[in-house]
Amino acid sequence: MLLQDKLLDALEECENATCLIEVSNKLINKKLQKLLPKVFVQDALVMEYAVVPLLKEDGPLVTTDVASKLMFAMGKITLQTYADIGLFDQMYDYTSKHSQAILFDDDMVYDFISNQSHLAKGQDSFYLDSINQLKFSSFDSFSKARYESLIKTVLKLCCENLLESIEKEILG
């Protein structure tokens, strides 16, 4: 089983937002690292002496932030995709600084989802409407479980859609 498939399976097993954001960040970083060599001149000499050192484990392009900035600067990804990658990276930074796991019903997770540009502008914007309806519903115990389940689903969808966008924009 490929690493990406294992990580996608791990998304399903996450029981809190911290776990899901951490796994999502790994997926996004792996996707960027896999596709990054394709944005450079496809010459064996260039790849060996310039690209490979940039991408090695201690190279400057191993972080999600730097890799996405480079791809955006080179015109390989859109501003929308770049912004969503940045949001995932910021949310990962936020969750990694907390000693306790952040739950799906945390307001920060709601804000994170609300700011996803692919979700807000795309065909999946109805998810935001559904989240808002459940978030502000008066059926507390019933709605809380449904709300958390919907949040988890939408977070997974955000990650998967972002991975698709990255690949389509870089390869297309």
Tab-separated table of C-alpha atoms in Angstrom:
chain	number	residue	atom	x	y	z
A	1	MET	CA	0.000	0.000	0.000
A	2	LEU	CA	1.356	3.422	-0.941
A	3	LEU	CA	2.163	5.960	1.757
A	4	GLN	CA	-0.540	8.299	0.452
A	5	ASP	CA	-3.129	5.507	0.641
A	6	LYS	CA	-2.051	4.727	4.209
A	7	LEU	CA	-2.351	8.378	5.158
A	8	LEU	CA	-5.781	8.662	3.524
A	9	ASP	CA	-6.885	5.629	5.533
A	10	ALA	CA	-5.458	7.278	8.644
A	11	LEU	CA	-7.714	10.296	8.040
A	12	GLU	CA	-10.720	8.044	8.543
A	13	GLU	CA	-9.389	6.758	11.846
A	14	CYS	CA	-8.785	10.208	13.368
A	15	GLU	CA	-10.862	10.837	16.460
A	16	ASN	CA	-10.093	14.551	16.823
A	17	ALA	CA	-9.195	17.566	14.715
A	18	THR	CA	-5.565	17.566	15.826
A	19	CYS	CA	-5.018	14.094	14.383
A	20	LEU	CA	-6.834	14.912	11.157
A	21	ILE	CA	-4.887	18.144	10.621
A	22	GLU	CA	-1.566	16.380	11.304
A	23	VAL	CA	-2.328	13.609	8.820
A	24	SER	CA	-3.633	16.136	6.273
A	25	ASN	CA	-0.446	18.160	6.597
A	26	LYS	CA	1.647	15.046	5.940
A	27	LEU	CA	-0.460	14.247	2.877
A	28	ILE	CA	-0.142	17.768	1.486
A	29	ASN	CA	3.607	17.816	2.095
A	30	LYS	CA	4.067	14.397	0.443
A	31	LYS	CA	2.041	15.548	-2.579
A	32	LEU	CA	4.137	18.719	-2.917
A	33	GLN	CA	7.391	16.769	-2.558
A	34	LYS	CA	6.274	14.251	-5.169
A	35	LEU	CA	5.267	16.902	-7.700
A	36	LEU	CA	7.942	19.506	-7.024
A	37	PRO	CA	10.579	17.941	-9.325
A	38	LYS	CA	8.121	18.255	-12.217
A	39	VAL	CA	8.151	22.080	-12.039
A	40	PHE	CA	11.886	22.301	-12.784
A	41	VAL	CA	13.771	21.909	-16.053
A	42	GLN	CA	13.688	18.222	-16.880
A	43	ASP	CA	17.398	17.812	-17.516
A	44	ALA	CA	19.421	15.049	-15.845
A	45	LEU	CA	22.245	17.415	-14.881
A	46	VAL	CA	19.853	20.005	-13.436
A	47	MET	CA	17.974	17.317	-11.510
A	48	GLU	CA	21.137	15.764	-10.052
A	49	TYR	CA	23.015	18.908	-9.056
A	50	ALA	CA	20.267	21.434	-8.344
A	51	VAL	CA	16.915	19.791	-7.705
A	52	VAL	CA	17.899	16.717	-5.669
A	53	PRO	CA	19.886	18.778	-3.103
A	54	LEU	CA	16.950	21.154	-2.710
A	55	LEU	CA	14.583	18.262	-2.007
A	56	LYS	CA	16.764	16.139	0.260
A	57	GLU	CA	15.675	15.674	3.871
A	58	ASP	CA	17.528	18.728	5.184
A	59	GLY	CA	17.035	20.785	2.022
A	60	PRO	CA	15.190	24.092	1.929
A	61	LEU	CA	12.191	22.766	0.006
A	62	VAL	CA	11.053	20.105	2.474
A	63	THR	CA	8.656	22.367	4.340
A	64	THR	CA	5.115	22.788	3.098
A	65	ASP	CA	5.326	26.563	3.381
A	66	VAL	CA	8.474	26.991	1.258
A	67	ALA	CA	7.439	24.415	-1.356
A	68	SER	CA	4.007	25.986	-1.812
A	69	LYS	CA	5.489	29.506	-2.036
A	70	LEU	CA	7.858	28.350	-4.761
A	71	MET	CA	5.069	26.674	-6.726
A	72	PHE	CA	2.889	29.752	-6.398
A	73	ALA	CA	5.752	32.069	-7.415
A	74	MET	CA	6.410	29.911	-10.479
A	75	GLY	CA	2.750	30.101	-11.460
A	76	LYS	CA	2.205	26.358	-10.992
A	77	ILE	CA	-0.619	26.679	-8.438
A	78	THR	CA	-3.385	29.243	-8.134
A	79	LEU	CA	-3.760	31.777	-5.361
A	80	GLN	CA	-6.775	29.803	-4.124
A	81	THR	CA	-4.763	26.582	-3.811
A	82	TYR	CA	-1.821	28.418	-2.270
A	83	ALA	CA	-4.124	30.024	0.312
A	84	ASP	CA	-5.677	26.688	1.270
A	85	ILE	CA	-2.250	25.062	1.627
A	86	GLY	CA	-1.281	27.986	3.854
A	87	LEU	CA	-4.390	27.517	5.990
A	88	PHE	CA	-3.622	23.835	6.509
A	89	ASP	CA	-0.036	24.723	7.411
A	90	GLN	CA	-1.162	27.413	9.878
A	91	MET	CA	-3.735	25.102	11.428
A	92	TYR	CA	-1.081	22.401	11.781
A	93	ASP	CA	1.174	24.922	13.532
A	94	TYR	CA	-1.711	25.868	15.832
A	95	THR	CA	-2.617	22.270	16.714
A	96	SER	CA	0.986	21.237	17.282
A	97	LYS	CA	1.416	23.952	19.922
A	98	HIS	CA	-1.461	22.669	22.041
A	99	SER	CA	-0.809	19.943	24.563
A	100	GLN	CA	-4.416	18.715	24.428
A	101	ALA	CA	-6.094	17.455	21.308
A	102	ILE	CA	-8.399	19.897	19.577
A	103	LEU	CA	-11.845	18.426	19.058
A	104	PHE	CA	-13.958	18.634	15.926
A	105	ASP	CA	-16.438	21.018	17.555
A	106	ASP	CA	-13.770	23.593	18.486
A	107	ASP	CA	-14.497	27.079	17.124
A	108	MET	CA	-11.004	27.242	15.609
A	109	VAL	CA	-11.849	24.236	13.423
A	110	TYR	CA	-15.068	25.933	12.345
A	111	ASP	CA	-13.108	29.085	11.425
A	112	PHE	CA	-10.558	26.984	9.542
A	113	ILE	CA	-13.270	25.340	7.445
A	114	SER	CA	-15.057	28.638	6.868
A	115	ASN	CA	-11.877	30.119	5.421
A	116	GLN	CA	-11.135	27.315	2.946
A	117	SER	CA	-11.377	29.054	-0.418
A	118	HIS	CA	-11.978	25.872	-2.434
A	119	LEU	CA	-14.861	24.967	-0.165
A	120	ALA	CA	-16.442	28.408	-0.018
A	121	LYS	CA	-16.345	29.036	-3.759
A	122	GLY	CA	-16.770	25.540	-5.106
A	123	GLN	CA	-19.618	23.172	-5.648
A	124	ASP	CA	-19.139	21.949	-2.081
A	125	SER	CA	-20.269	25.237	-0.493
A	126	PHE	CA	-23.470	23.517	0.653
A	127	TYR	CA	-21.320	21.818	3.309
A	128	LEU	CA	-20.769	25.210	4.925
A	129	ASP	CA	-24.530	25.754	4.979
A	130	SER	CA	-25.039	22.363	6.625
A	131	ILE	CA	-22.353	23.075	9.210
A	132	ASN	CA	-23.923	26.428	10.027
A	133	GLN	CA	-27.360	24.862	10.423
A	134	LEU	CA	-26.054	22.239	12.839
A	135	LYS	CA	-23.706	24.606	14.686
A	136	PHE	CA	-26.522	26.957	15.570
A	137	SER	CA	-29.193	24.315	16.101
A	138	SER	CA	-31.048	23.965	19.394
A	139	PHE	CA	-30.936	20.136	19.542
A	140	ASP	CA	-27.754	19.983	21.593
A	141	SER	CA	-27.002	16.302	22.179
A	142	PHE	CA	-28.285	15.043	18.837
A	143	SER	CA	-26.760	17.899	16.874
A	144	LYS	CA	-23.359	17.709	18.582
A	145	ALA	CA	-22.700	14.185	17.306
A	146	ARG	CA	-23.956	15.024	13.819
A	147	TYR	CA	-22.034	18.293	13.812
A	148	GLU	CA	-18.755	16.610	14.769
A	149	SER	CA	-19.297	13.912	12.157
A	150	LEU	CA	-20.003	16.523	9.496
A	151	ILE	CA	-16.931	18.534	10.503
A	152	LYS	CA	-14.751	15.431	10.189
A	153	THR	CA	-16.229	14.653	6.772
A	154	VAL	CA	-15.711	18.211	5.564
A	155	LEU	CA	-12.134	18.322	6.844
A	156	LYS	CA	-11.358	15.111	4.942
A	157	LEU	CA	-13.072	16.526	1.859
A	158	CYS	CA	-11.032	19.742	2.122
A	159	CYS	CA	-7.806	17.751	2.255
A	160	GLU	CA	-8.740	15.424	-0.609
A	161	ASN	CA	-9.948	18.306	-2.807
A	162	LEU	CA	-6.771	20.238	-2.099
A	163	LEU	CA	-4.622	17.249	-3.043
A	164	GLU	CA	-6.571	16.938	-6.303
A	165	SER	CA	-6.179	20.650	-7.050
A	166	ILE	CA	-2.453	20.568	-6.399
A	167	GLU	CA	-1.971	17.647	-8.751
A	168	LYS	CA	-4.248	19.023	-11.465
A	169	GLU	CA	-2.647	22.462	-11.413
A	170	ILE	CA	0.942	21.238	-11.418
A	171	LEU	CA	0.512	18.479	-13.975
A	172	GLY	CA	-2.126	20.246	-16.064
